[in-house]
GROMACS .gro file of C-alpha atoms in nm:
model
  305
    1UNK     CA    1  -0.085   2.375  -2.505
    2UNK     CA    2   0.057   2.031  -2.470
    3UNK     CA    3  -0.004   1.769  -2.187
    4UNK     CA    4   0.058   1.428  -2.094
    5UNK     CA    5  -0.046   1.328  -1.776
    6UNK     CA    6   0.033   1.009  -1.789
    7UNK     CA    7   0.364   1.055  -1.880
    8UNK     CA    8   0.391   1.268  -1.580
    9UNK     CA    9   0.250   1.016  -1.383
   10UNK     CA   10   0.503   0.780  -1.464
   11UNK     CA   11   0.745   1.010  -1.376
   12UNK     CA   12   0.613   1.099  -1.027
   13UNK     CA   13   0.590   0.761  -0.945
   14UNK     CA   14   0.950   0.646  -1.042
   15UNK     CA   15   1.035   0.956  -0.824
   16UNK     CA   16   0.904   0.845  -0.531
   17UNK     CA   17   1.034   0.534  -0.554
   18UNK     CA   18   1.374   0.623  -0.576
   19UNK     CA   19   1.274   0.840  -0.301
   20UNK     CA   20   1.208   0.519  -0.155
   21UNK     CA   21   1.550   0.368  -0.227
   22UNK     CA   22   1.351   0.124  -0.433
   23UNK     CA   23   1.417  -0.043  -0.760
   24UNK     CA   24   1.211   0.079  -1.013
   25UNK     CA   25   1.052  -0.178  -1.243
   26UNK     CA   26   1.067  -0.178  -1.637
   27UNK     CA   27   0.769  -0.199  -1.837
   28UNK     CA   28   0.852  -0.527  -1.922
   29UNK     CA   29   0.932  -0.693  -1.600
   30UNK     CA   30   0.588  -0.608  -1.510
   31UNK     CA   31   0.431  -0.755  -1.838
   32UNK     CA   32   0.649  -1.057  -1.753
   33UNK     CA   33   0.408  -1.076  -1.422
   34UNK     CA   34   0.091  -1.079  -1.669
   35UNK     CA   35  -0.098  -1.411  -1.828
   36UNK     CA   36  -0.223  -1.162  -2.089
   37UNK     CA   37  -0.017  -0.887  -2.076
   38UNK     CA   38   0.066  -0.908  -2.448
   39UNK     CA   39  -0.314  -0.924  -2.566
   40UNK     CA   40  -0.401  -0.607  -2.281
   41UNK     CA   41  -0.145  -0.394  -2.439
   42UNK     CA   42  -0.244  -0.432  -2.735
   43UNK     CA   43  -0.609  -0.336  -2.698
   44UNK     CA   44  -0.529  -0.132  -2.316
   45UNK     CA   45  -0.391   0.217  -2.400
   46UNK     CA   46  -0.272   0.276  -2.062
   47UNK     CA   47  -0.204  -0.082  -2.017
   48UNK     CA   48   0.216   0.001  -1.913
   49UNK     CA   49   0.165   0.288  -1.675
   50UNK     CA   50  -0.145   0.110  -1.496
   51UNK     CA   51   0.108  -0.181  -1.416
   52UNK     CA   52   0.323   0.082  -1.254
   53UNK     CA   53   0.097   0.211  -1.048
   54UNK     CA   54   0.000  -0.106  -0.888
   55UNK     CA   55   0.338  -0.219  -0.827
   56UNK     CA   56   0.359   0.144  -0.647
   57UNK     CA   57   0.037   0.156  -0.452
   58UNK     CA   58   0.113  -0.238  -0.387
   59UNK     CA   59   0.454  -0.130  -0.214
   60UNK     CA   60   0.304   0.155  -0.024
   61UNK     CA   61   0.035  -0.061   0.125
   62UNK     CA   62   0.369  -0.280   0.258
   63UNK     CA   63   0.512   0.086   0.414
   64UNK     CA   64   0.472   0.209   0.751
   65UNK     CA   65   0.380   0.558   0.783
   66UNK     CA   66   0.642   0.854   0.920
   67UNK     CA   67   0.460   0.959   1.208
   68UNK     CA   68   0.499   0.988   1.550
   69UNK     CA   69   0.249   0.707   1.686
   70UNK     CA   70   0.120   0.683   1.937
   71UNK     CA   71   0.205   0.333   2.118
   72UNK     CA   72   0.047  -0.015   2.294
   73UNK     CA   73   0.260  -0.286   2.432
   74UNK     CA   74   0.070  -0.638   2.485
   75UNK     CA   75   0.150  -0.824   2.778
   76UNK     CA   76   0.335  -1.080   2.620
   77UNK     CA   77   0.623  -0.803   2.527
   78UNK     CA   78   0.638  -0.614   2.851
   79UNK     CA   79   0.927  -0.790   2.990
   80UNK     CA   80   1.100  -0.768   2.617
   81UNK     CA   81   1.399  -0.535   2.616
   82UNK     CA   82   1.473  -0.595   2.227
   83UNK     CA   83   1.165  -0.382   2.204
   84UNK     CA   84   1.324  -0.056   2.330
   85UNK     CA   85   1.481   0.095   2.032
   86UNK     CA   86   1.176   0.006   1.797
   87UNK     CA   87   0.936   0.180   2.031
   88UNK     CA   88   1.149   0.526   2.082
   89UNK     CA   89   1.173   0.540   1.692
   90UNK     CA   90   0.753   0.459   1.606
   91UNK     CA   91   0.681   0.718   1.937
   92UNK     CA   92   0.952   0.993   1.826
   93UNK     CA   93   0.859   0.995   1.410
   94UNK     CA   94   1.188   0.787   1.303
   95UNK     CA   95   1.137   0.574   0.940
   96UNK     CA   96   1.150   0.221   1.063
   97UNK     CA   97   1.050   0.098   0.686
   98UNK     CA   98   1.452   0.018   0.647
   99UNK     CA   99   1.356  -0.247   0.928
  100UNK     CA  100   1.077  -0.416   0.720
  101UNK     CA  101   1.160  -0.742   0.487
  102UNK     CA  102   1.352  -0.662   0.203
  103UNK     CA  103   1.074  -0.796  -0.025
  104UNK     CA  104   0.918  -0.476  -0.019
  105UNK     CA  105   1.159  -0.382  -0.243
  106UNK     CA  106   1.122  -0.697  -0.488
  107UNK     CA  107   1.031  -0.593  -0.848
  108UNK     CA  108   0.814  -0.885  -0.839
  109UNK     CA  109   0.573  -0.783  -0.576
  110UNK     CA  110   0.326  -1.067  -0.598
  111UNK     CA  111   0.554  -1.372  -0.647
  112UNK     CA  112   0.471  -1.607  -0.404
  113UNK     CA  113   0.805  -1.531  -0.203
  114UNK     CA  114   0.793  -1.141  -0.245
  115UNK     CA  115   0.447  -1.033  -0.157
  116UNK     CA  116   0.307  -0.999   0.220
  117UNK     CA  117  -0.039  -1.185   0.253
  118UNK     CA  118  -0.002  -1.152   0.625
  119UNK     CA  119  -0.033  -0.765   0.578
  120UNK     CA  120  -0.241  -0.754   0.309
  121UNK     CA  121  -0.495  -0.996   0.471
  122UNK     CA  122  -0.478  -0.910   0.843
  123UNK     CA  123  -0.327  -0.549   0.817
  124UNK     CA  124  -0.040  -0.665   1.032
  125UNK     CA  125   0.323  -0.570   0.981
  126UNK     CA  126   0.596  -0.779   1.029
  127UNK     CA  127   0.908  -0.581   1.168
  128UNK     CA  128   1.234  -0.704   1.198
  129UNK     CA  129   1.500  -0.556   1.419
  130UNK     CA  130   1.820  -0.545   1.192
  131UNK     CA  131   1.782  -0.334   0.928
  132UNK     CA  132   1.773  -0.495   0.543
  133UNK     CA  133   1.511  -0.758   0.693
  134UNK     CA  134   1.763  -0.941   0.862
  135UNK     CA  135   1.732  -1.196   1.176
  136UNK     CA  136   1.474  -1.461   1.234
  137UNK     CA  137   1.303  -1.261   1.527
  138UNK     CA  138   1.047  -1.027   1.392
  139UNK     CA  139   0.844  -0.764   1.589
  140UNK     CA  140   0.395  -0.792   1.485
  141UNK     CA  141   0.264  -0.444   1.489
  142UNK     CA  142  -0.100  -0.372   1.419
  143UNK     CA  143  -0.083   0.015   1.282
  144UNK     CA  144  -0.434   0.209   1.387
  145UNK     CA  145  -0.238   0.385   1.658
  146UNK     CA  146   0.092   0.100   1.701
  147UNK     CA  147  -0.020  -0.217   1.871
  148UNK     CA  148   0.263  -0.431   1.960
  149UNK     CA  149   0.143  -0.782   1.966
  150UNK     CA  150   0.411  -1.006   1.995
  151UNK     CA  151   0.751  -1.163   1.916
  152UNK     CA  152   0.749  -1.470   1.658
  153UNK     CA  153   1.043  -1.684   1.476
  154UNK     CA  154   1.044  -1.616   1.084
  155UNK     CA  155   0.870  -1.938   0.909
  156UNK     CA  156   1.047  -2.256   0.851
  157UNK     CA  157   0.889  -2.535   0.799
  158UNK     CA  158   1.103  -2.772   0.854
  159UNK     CA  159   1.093  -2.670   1.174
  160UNK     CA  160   0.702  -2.657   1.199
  161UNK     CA  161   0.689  -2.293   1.376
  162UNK     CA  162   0.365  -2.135   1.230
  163UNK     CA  163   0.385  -1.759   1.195
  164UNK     CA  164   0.230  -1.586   0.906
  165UNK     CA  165  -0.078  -1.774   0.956
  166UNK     CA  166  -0.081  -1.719   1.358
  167UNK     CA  167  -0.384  -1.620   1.468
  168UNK     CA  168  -0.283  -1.566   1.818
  169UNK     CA  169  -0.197  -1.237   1.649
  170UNK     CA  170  -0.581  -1.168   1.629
  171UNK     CA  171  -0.619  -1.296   1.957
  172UNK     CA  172  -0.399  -1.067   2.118
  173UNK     CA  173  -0.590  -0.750   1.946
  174UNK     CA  174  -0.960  -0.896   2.067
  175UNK     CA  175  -0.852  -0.959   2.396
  176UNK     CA  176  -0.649  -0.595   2.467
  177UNK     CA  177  -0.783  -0.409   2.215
  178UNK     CA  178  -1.095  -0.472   2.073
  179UNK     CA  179  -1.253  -0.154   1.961
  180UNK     CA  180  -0.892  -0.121   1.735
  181UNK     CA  181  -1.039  -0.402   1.542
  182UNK     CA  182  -1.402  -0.374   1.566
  183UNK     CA  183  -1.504  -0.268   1.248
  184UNK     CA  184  -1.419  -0.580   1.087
  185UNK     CA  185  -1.653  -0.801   1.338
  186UNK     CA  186  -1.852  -0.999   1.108
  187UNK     CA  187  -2.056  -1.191   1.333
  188UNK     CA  188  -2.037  -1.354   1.738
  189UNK     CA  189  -2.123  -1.699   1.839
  190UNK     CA  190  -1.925  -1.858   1.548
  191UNK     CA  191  -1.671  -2.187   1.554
  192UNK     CA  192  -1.364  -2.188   1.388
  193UNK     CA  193  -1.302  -2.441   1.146
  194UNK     CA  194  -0.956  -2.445   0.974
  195UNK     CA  195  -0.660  -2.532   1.145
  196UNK     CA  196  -0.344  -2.237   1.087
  197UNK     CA  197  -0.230  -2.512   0.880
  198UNK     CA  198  -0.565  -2.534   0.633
  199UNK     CA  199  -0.531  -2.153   0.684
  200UNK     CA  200  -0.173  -2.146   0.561
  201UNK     CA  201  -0.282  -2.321   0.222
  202UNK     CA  202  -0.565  -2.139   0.162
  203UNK     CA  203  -0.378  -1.799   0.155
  204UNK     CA  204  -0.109  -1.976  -0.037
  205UNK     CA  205  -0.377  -2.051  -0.346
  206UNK     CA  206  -0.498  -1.697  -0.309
  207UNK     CA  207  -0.797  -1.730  -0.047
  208UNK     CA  208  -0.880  -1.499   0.194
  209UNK     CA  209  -1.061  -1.670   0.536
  210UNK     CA  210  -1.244  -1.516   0.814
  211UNK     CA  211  -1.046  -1.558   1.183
  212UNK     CA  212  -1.299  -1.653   1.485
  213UNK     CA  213  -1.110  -1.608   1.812
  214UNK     CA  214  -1.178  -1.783   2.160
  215UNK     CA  215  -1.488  -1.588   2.255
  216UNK     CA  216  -1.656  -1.682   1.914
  217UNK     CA  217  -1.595  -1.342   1.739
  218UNK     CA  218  -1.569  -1.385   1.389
  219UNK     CA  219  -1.356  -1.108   1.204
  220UNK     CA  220  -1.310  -1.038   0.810
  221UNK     CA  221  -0.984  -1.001   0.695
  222UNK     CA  222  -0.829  -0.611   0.897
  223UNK     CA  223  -0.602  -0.582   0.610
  224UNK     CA  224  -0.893  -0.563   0.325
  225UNK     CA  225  -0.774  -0.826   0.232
  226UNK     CA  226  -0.596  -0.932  -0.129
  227UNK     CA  227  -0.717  -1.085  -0.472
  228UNK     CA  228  -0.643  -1.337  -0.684
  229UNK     CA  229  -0.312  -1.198  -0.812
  230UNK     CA  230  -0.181  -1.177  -0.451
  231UNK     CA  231  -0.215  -0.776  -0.482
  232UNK     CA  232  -0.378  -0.597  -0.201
  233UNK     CA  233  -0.727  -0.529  -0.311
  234UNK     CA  234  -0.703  -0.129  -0.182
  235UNK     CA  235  -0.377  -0.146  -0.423
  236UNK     CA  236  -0.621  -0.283  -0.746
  237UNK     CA  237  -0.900  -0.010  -0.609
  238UNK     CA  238  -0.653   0.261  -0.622
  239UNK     CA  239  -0.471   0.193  -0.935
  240UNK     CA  240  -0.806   0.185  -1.112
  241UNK     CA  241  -0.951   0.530  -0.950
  242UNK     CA  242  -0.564   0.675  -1.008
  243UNK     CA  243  -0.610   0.589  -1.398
  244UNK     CA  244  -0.921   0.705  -1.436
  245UNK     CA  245  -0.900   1.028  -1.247
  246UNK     CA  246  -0.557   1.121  -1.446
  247UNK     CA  247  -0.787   1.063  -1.765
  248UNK     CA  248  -1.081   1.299  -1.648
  249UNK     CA  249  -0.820   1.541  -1.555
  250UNK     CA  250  -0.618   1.519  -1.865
  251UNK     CA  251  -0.947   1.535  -2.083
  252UNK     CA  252  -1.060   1.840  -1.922
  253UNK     CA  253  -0.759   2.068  -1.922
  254UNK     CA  254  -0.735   1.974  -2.292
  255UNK     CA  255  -1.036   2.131  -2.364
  256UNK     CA  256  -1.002   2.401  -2.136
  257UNK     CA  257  -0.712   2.570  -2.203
  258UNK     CA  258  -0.890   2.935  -2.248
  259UNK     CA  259  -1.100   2.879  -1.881
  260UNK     CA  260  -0.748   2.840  -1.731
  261UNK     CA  261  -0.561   3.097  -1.877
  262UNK     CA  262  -0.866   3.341  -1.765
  263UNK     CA  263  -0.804   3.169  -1.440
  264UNK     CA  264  -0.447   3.188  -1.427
  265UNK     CA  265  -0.383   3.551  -1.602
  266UNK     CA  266  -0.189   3.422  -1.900
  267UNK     CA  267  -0.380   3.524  -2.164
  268UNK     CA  268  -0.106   3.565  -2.388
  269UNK     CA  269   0.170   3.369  -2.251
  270UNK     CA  270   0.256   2.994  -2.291
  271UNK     CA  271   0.099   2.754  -2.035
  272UNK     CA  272   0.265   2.496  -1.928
  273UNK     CA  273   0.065   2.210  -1.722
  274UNK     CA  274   0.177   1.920  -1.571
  275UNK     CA  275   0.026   1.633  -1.299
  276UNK     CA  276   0.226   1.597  -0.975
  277UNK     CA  277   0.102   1.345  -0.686
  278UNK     CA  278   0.033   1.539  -0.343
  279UNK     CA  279   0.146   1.355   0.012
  280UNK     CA  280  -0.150   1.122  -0.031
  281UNK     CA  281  -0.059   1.039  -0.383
  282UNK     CA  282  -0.368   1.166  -0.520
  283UNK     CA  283  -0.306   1.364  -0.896
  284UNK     CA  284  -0.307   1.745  -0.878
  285UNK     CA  285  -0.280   2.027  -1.175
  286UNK     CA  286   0.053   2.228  -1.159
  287UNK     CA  287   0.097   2.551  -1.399
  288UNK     CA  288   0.523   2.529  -1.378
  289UNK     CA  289   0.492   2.936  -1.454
  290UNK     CA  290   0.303   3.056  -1.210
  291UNK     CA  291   0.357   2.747  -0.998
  292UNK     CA  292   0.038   2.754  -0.889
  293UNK     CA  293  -0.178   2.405  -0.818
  294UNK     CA  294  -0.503   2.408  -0.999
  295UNK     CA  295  -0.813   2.258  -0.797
  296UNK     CA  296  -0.977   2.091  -1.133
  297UNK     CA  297  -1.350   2.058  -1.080
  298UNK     CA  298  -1.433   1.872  -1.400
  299UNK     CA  299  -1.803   1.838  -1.312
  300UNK     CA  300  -1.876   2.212  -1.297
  301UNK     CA  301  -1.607   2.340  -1.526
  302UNK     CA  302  -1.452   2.549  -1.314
  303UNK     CA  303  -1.113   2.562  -1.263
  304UNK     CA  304  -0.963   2.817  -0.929
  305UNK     CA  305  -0.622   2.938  -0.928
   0.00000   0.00000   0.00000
Protein backbone atom coordinates (compact mmCIF):
# COMPACT_ATOMS: atom_id res chain seq x y z
CA UNK A 1 0.00 0.00 0.00
CA UNK A 2 1.26 3.34 -1.09
CA UNK A 3 0.30 6.88 0.26
CA UNK A 4 1.18 10.36 0.08
CA UNK A 5 -0.85 12.61 1.82
CA UNK A 6 0.78 15.39 1.23
CA UNK A 7 0.84 15.10 -2.22
CA UNK A 8 -2.84 14.79 -1.99
CA UNK A 9 -3.00 17.68 -0.04
CA UNK A 10 -1.47 19.72 -2.53
CA UNK A 11 -3.76 18.58 -4.86
CA UNK A 12 -6.97 19.31 -2.90
CA UNK A 13 -5.89 22.57 -2.29
CA UNK A 14 -5.01 23.66 -5.93
CA UNK A 15 -8.57 22.22 -6.50
CA UNK A 16 -10.29 24.39 -4.54
CA UNK A 17 -8.68 27.15 -5.65
CA UNK A 18 -9.46 26.84 -9.08
CA UNK A 19 -12.74 26.17 -7.67
CA UNK A 20 -12.24 29.52 -6.51
CA UNK A 21 -11.35 31.02 -9.90
CA UNK A 22 -8.06 31.77 -8.23
CA UNK A 23 -4.54 31.70 -9.44
CA UNK A 24 -2.72 29.08 -8.04
CA UNK A 25 0.77 29.89 -6.80
CA UNK A 26 4.08 27.98 -7.76
CA UNK A 27 6.31 26.69 -5.27
CA UNK A 28 8.60 29.22 -6.03
CA UNK A 29 6.61 32.35 -6.03
CA UNK A 30 5.91 31.50 -2.55
CA UNK A 31 9.67 30.89 -1.60
CA UNK A 32 10.18 34.25 -3.36
CA UNK A 33 7.83 35.65 -0.30
CA UNK A 34 10.40 33.94 2.28
CA UNK A 35 13.73 35.70 4.01
CA UNK A 36 14.84 32.09 4.53
CA UNK A 37 13.01 30.13 2.36
CA UNK A 38 16.15 28.62 0.79
CA UNK A 39 17.78 27.55 4.26
CA UNK A 40 13.87 26.11 5.50
CA UNK A 41 13.74 23.92 2.53
CA UNK A 42 16.59 22.63 2.91
CA UNK A 43 16.31 21.40 6.48
CA UNK A 44 11.91 21.66 6.37
CA UNK A 45 10.64 18.48 4.62
CA UNK A 46 7.30 19.83 4.12
CA UNK A 47 8.66 23.23 3.79
CA UNK A 48 6.74 23.71 -0.15
CA UNK A 49 3.32 22.34 0.65
CA UNK A 50 3.18 24.24 4.16
CA UNK A 51 3.63 27.54 2.05
CA UNK A 52 0.59 26.43 0.12
CA UNK A 53 -1.48 25.98 2.67
CA UNK A 54 -1.06 29.31 4.16
CA UNK A 55 -1.50 31.12 1.06
CA UNK A 56 -4.92 28.94 0.99
CA UNK A 57 -6.15 29.28 4.54
CA UNK A 58 -4.79 33.09 4.18
CA UNK A 59 -7.31 33.56 1.15
CA UNK A 60 -10.15 31.82 2.82
CA UNK A 61 -9.92 33.96 5.90
CA UNK A 62 -10.40 37.04 3.06
CA UNK A 63 -13.81 34.90 1.75
CA UNK A 64 -17.23 35.43 2.75
CA UNK A 65 -19.16 32.46 3.49
CA UNK A 66 -22.22 31.02 1.03
CA UNK A 67 -24.93 31.25 3.34
CA UNK A 68 -28.02 32.74 3.65
CA UNK A 69 -27.37 35.41 6.56
CA UNK A 70 -29.19 36.64 8.36
CA UNK A 71 -29.04 40.66 8.12
CA UNK A 72 -28.52 44.25 10.26
CA UNK A 73 -28.60 47.59 8.65
CA UNK A 74 -26.96 50.56 10.84
CA UNK A 75 -28.60 53.72 10.79
CA UNK A 76 -26.22 55.43 8.82
CA UNK A 77 -27.28 53.07 5.65
CA UNK A 78 -31.01 53.07 6.05
CA UNK A 79 -31.71 55.73 3.63
CA UNK A 80 -28.92 53.99 1.15
CA UNK A 81 -30.54 52.47 -1.92
CA UNK A 82 -27.05 51.20 -3.42
CA UNK A 83 -27.50 48.75 -0.59
CA UNK A 84 -30.47 46.84 -2.10
CA UNK A 85 -28.96 44.35 -4.35
CA UNK A 86 -26.07 43.45 -1.80
CA UNK A 87 -28.59 42.73 0.91
CA UNK A 88 -31.10 40.37 -1.28
CA UNK A 89 -27.91 38.37 -2.34
CA UNK A 90 -26.15 37.96 1.63
CA UNK A 91 -30.18 37.24 2.86
CA UNK A 92 -31.05 34.79 -0.21
CA UNK A 93 -27.40 32.57 -0.16
CA UNK A 94 -25.91 34.37 -3.46
CA UNK A 95 -21.67 34.32 -3.58
CA UNK A 96 -20.92 37.97 -3.22
CA UNK A 97 -16.96 37.00 -2.95
CA UNK A 98 -16.80 38.15 -6.90
CA UNK A 99 -17.69 41.64 -5.20
CA UNK A 100 -14.64 41.61 -2.81
CA UNK A 101 -11.12 43.39 -3.89
CA UNK A 102 -9.41 41.62 -6.40
CA UNK A 103 -6.39 41.21 -4.07
CA UNK A 104 -7.85 38.24 -2.75
CA UNK A 105 -6.79 36.73 -5.63
CA UNK A 106 -3.05 38.16 -5.58
CA UNK A 107 -0.41 35.34 -5.51
CA UNK A 108 1.33 37.53 -3.18
CA UNK A 109 -1.07 37.57 -0.35
CA UNK A 110 0.94 39.49 2.21
CA UNK A 111 2.59 42.22 0.08
CA UNK A 112 1.86 45.30 1.55
CA UNK A 113 -0.72 46.17 -1.34
CA UNK A 114 -2.34 42.62 -1.56
CA UNK A 115 -3.14 41.57 1.93
CA UNK A 116 -6.30 42.89 4.05
CA UNK A 117 -5.12 44.09 7.62
CA UNK A 118 -8.49 45.69 8.01
CA UNK A 119 -10.03 42.10 7.96
CA UNK A 120 -7.51 40.35 9.43
CA UNK A 121 -7.27 42.80 12.40
CA UNK A 122 -10.88 43.93 12.95
CA UNK A 123 -12.73 40.96 11.19
CA UNK A 124 -14.38 43.46 8.91
CA UNK A 125 -14.97 42.99 5.20
CA UNK A 126 -14.69 45.46 2.77
CA UNK A 127 -17.34 44.96 -0.11
CA UNK A 128 -17.43 46.68 -3.15
CA UNK A 129 -20.46 46.94 -5.38
CA UNK A 130 -19.06 46.24 -8.98
CA UNK A 131 -17.85 43.08 -9.30
CA UNK A 132 -13.76 42.55 -9.92
CA UNK A 133 -13.29 45.11 -6.87
CA UNK A 134 -14.15 47.92 -8.86
CA UNK A 135 -15.46 51.59 -7.73
CA UNK A 136 -14.21 53.73 -4.92
CA UNK A 137 -17.46 53.18 -2.78
CA UNK A 138 -17.15 50.10 -0.71
CA UNK A 139 -19.87 48.49 1.51
CA UNK A 140 -18.19 47.48 5.69
CA UNK A 141 -19.82 44.32 6.75
CA UNK A 142 -19.06 42.77 10.11
CA UNK A 143 -19.92 38.80 9.41
CA UNK A 144 -21.29 37.10 12.92
CA UNK A 145 -24.77 37.24 11.46
CA UNK A 146 -24.16 40.43 8.51
CA UNK A 147 -23.80 43.79 10.16
CA UNK A 148 -23.86 46.52 7.73
CA UNK A 149 -21.94 49.36 9.15
CA UNK A 150 -21.43 51.84 6.74
CA UNK A 151 -20.45 53.35 3.36
CA UNK A 152 -16.69 54.71 3.04
CA UNK A 153 -14.49 56.12 -0.07
CA UNK A 154 -11.52 53.61 -0.94
CA UNK A 155 -8.13 55.23 0.61
CA UNK A 156 -6.27 57.95 -1.03
CA UNK A 157 -4.16 59.83 0.58
CA UNK A 158 -3.72 62.47 -1.23
CA UNK A 159 -6.93 63.16 -0.54
CA UNK A 160 -6.65 62.54 3.32
CA UNK A 161 -9.99 60.27 3.57
CA UNK A 162 -9.10 57.67 6.33
CA UNK A 163 -10.76 54.32 5.82
CA UNK A 164 -8.97 51.17 6.61
CA UNK A 165 -7.98 52.52 9.85
CA UNK A 166 -11.66 54.02 10.68
CA UNK A 167 -12.66 53.22 13.80
CA UNK A 168 -16.04 54.65 13.51
CA UNK A 169 -16.43 51.14 12.10
CA UNK A 170 -16.06 49.83 15.76
CA UNK A 171 -18.11 52.47 16.90
CA UNK A 172 -20.98 51.66 14.94
CA UNK A 173 -20.87 47.80 16.23
CA UNK A 174 -20.60 49.03 20.19
CA UNK A 175 -23.21 51.37 19.87
CA UNK A 176 -25.98 48.93 17.80
CA UNK A 177 -24.61 45.89 18.46
CA UNK A 178 -22.63 45.22 21.25
CA UNK A 179 -23.08 41.69 22.35
CA UNK A 180 -21.87 40.89 18.33
CA UNK A 181 -18.58 42.10 19.55
CA UNK A 182 -18.40 41.39 23.13
CA UNK A 183 -16.10 38.75 23.38
CA UNK A 184 -13.26 40.77 22.43
CA UNK A 185 -13.91 43.52 25.38
CA UNK A 186 -10.66 43.76 26.98
CA UNK A 187 -11.28 46.18 29.55
CA UNK A 188 -13.89 49.60 30.32
CA UNK A 189 -12.85 52.90 31.60
CA UNK A 190 -9.86 53.15 29.16
CA UNK A 191 -8.60 56.41 26.92
CA UNK A 192 -7.63 56.10 23.57
CA UNK A 193 -4.38 57.18 22.62
CA UNK A 194 -3.41 56.93 18.89
CA UNK A 195 -4.84 58.99 16.42
CA UNK A 196 -6.33 56.70 13.02
CA UNK A 197 -3.33 58.22 11.66
CA UNK A 198 -0.64 56.65 14.43
CA UNK A 199 -3.08 53.70 13.96
CA UNK A 200 -2.59 53.61 10.20
CA UNK A 201 1.33 53.26 10.67
CA UNK A 202 1.32 50.95 13.19
CA UNK A 203 -0.64 48.31 11.12
CA UNK A 204 1.49 49.32 8.22
CA UNK A 205 4.88 48.01 10.24
CA UNK A 206 2.93 44.96 11.26
CA UNK A 207 1.32 46.05 14.75
CA UNK A 208 -1.78 45.12 15.91
CA UNK A 209 -3.53 47.97 18.50
CA UNK A 210 -6.41 47.72 20.77
CA UNK A 211 -9.59 50.22 19.62
CA UNK A 212 -11.30 52.11 22.79
CA UNK A 213 -14.57 53.64 21.60
CA UNK A 214 -16.51 56.73 23.10
CA UNK A 215 -17.87 55.02 26.19
CA UNK A 216 -14.25 53.88 27.19
CA UNK A 217 -14.61 50.21 26.00
CA UNK A 218 -11.47 48.90 25.04
CA UNK A 219 -11.64 45.97 22.40
CA UNK A 220 -8.73 43.51 21.09
CA UNK A 221 -8.42 43.15 17.64
CA UNK A 222 -12.36 41.07 16.29
CA UNK A 223 -10.42 39.77 13.46
CA UNK A 224 -7.68 37.74 15.70
CA UNK A 225 -5.71 39.73 14.51
CA UNK A 226 -2.37 39.14 12.09
CA UNK A 227 1.49 38.57 12.66
CA UNK A 228 4.47 39.81 11.66
CA UNK A 229 4.35 38.52 8.08
CA UNK A 230 1.00 40.33 7.54
CA UNK A 231 -0.74 36.69 7.54
CA UNK A 232 -3.80 36.28 9.60
CA UNK A 233 -2.72 34.59 12.73
CA UNK A 234 -5.89 31.84 12.51
CA UNK A 235 -4.24 31.33 8.83
CA UNK A 236 -0.45 30.52 10.63
CA UNK A 237 -2.61 28.40 13.46
CA UNK A 238 -4.25 26.42 10.85
CA UNK A 239 -1.52 25.76 8.46
CA UNK A 240 0.51 24.42 11.37
CA UNK A 241 -2.42 22.02 12.89
CA UNK A 242 -3.24 21.13 8.91
CA UNK A 243 0.57 19.87 8.59
CA UNK A 244 0.75 18.19 11.48
CA UNK A 245 -2.54 16.38 11.45
CA UNK A 246 -1.83 15.16 7.63
CA UNK A 247 1.50 13.72 9.25
CA UNK A 248 -0.28 11.80 12.21
CA UNK A 249 -2.69 10.61 9.70
CA UNK A 250 -0.24 9.60 7.09
CA UNK A 251 2.00 7.86 9.84
CA UNK A 252 -0.76 5.86 11.08
CA UNK A 253 -2.37 4.40 7.99
CA UNK A 254 1.20 3.43 7.04
CA UNK A 255 1.45 1.24 9.73
CA UNK A 256 -1.92 0.10 9.70
CA UNK A 257 -2.65 -1.20 6.62
CA UNK A 258 -3.87 -4.83 8.02
CA UNK A 259 -6.39 -2.90 10.88
CA UNK A 260 -7.97 -1.25 7.78
CA UNK A 261 -8.32 -3.86 5.48
CA UNK A 262 -10.08 -5.89 8.53
CA UNK A 263 -12.04 -2.72 8.71
CA UNK A 264 -12.76 -2.24 5.24
CA UNK A 265 -13.24 -6.11 4.02
CA UNK A 266 -10.34 -6.16 1.58
CA UNK A 267 -8.35 -8.64 2.84
CA UNK A 268 -7.07 -9.64 -0.33
CA UNK A 269 -7.62 -6.85 -2.62
CA UNK A 270 -5.49 -3.69 -3.29
CA UNK A 271 -6.19 -0.63 -1.06
CA UNK A 272 -6.02 2.37 -2.30
CA UNK A 273 -6.00 5.50 0.27
CA UNK A 274 -5.95 8.91 -0.32
CA UNK A 275 -6.56 12.45 1.91
CA UNK A 276 -9.40 14.68 0.65
CA UNK A 277 -10.37 18.06 2.64
CA UNK A 278 -14.16 17.97 3.90
CA UNK A 279 -16.39 21.47 3.65
CA UNK A 280 -14.40 22.78 6.60
CA UNK A 281 -11.13 21.90 5.03
CA UNK A 282 -10.17 19.64 7.68
CA UNK A 283 -8.10 16.20 6.16
CA UNK A 284 -10.21 13.02 5.96
CA UNK A 285 -9.18 9.20 4.90
CA UNK A 286 -10.83 8.10 1.55
CA UNK A 287 -10.53 4.23 0.41
CA UNK A 288 -11.21 5.21 -3.69
CA UNK A 289 -12.61 1.30 -3.81
CA UNK A 290 -15.02 1.16 -1.54
CA UNK A 291 -15.30 4.93 -1.42
CA UNK A 292 -15.79 4.89 1.92
CA UNK A 293 -14.29 7.88 4.39
CA UNK A 294 -12.30 6.44 7.19
CA UNK A 295 -12.78 8.21 10.73
CA UNK A 296 -8.84 7.72 11.74
CA UNK A 297 -8.58 7.67 15.51
CA UNK A 298 -4.80 7.55 15.79
CA UNK A 299 -4.83 7.67 19.60
CA UNK A 300 -6.77 4.42 20.10
CA UNK A 301 -5.88 2.64 16.91
CA UNK A 302 -8.97 2.14 15.70
CA UNK A 303 -9.97 2.84 12.50
CA UNK A 304 -14.32 2.53 11.56
CA UNK A 305 -15.45 2.07 8.15
Amino acid sequence: MEVDFFKDLETEIKEKLKDFGYPIPSFAELRKQHISATEAHLSYKHYDIKNLVLHFLTVTERRIPIKKWNIHISPRLQNRPETANMVSMLSHGVDVNPFLSKQVKARHQNKDNKTDLLRFEWGIHHIHFEEGGKGDDMLFVYFDGAYLLDILLHEKKEVGNVTWTNTSLIQILHDYWPQAISRAILQTGSKEILTQEERRILRKKAGNTTVTVEDGTEYLPLGGSFTSSKHPARAIIGTDRLVDRVRVLEHWVLHNEQVIRQALDLHDRDIDIKLVLDENYMPQVFEVTKRALLNLIPNDEKTIA
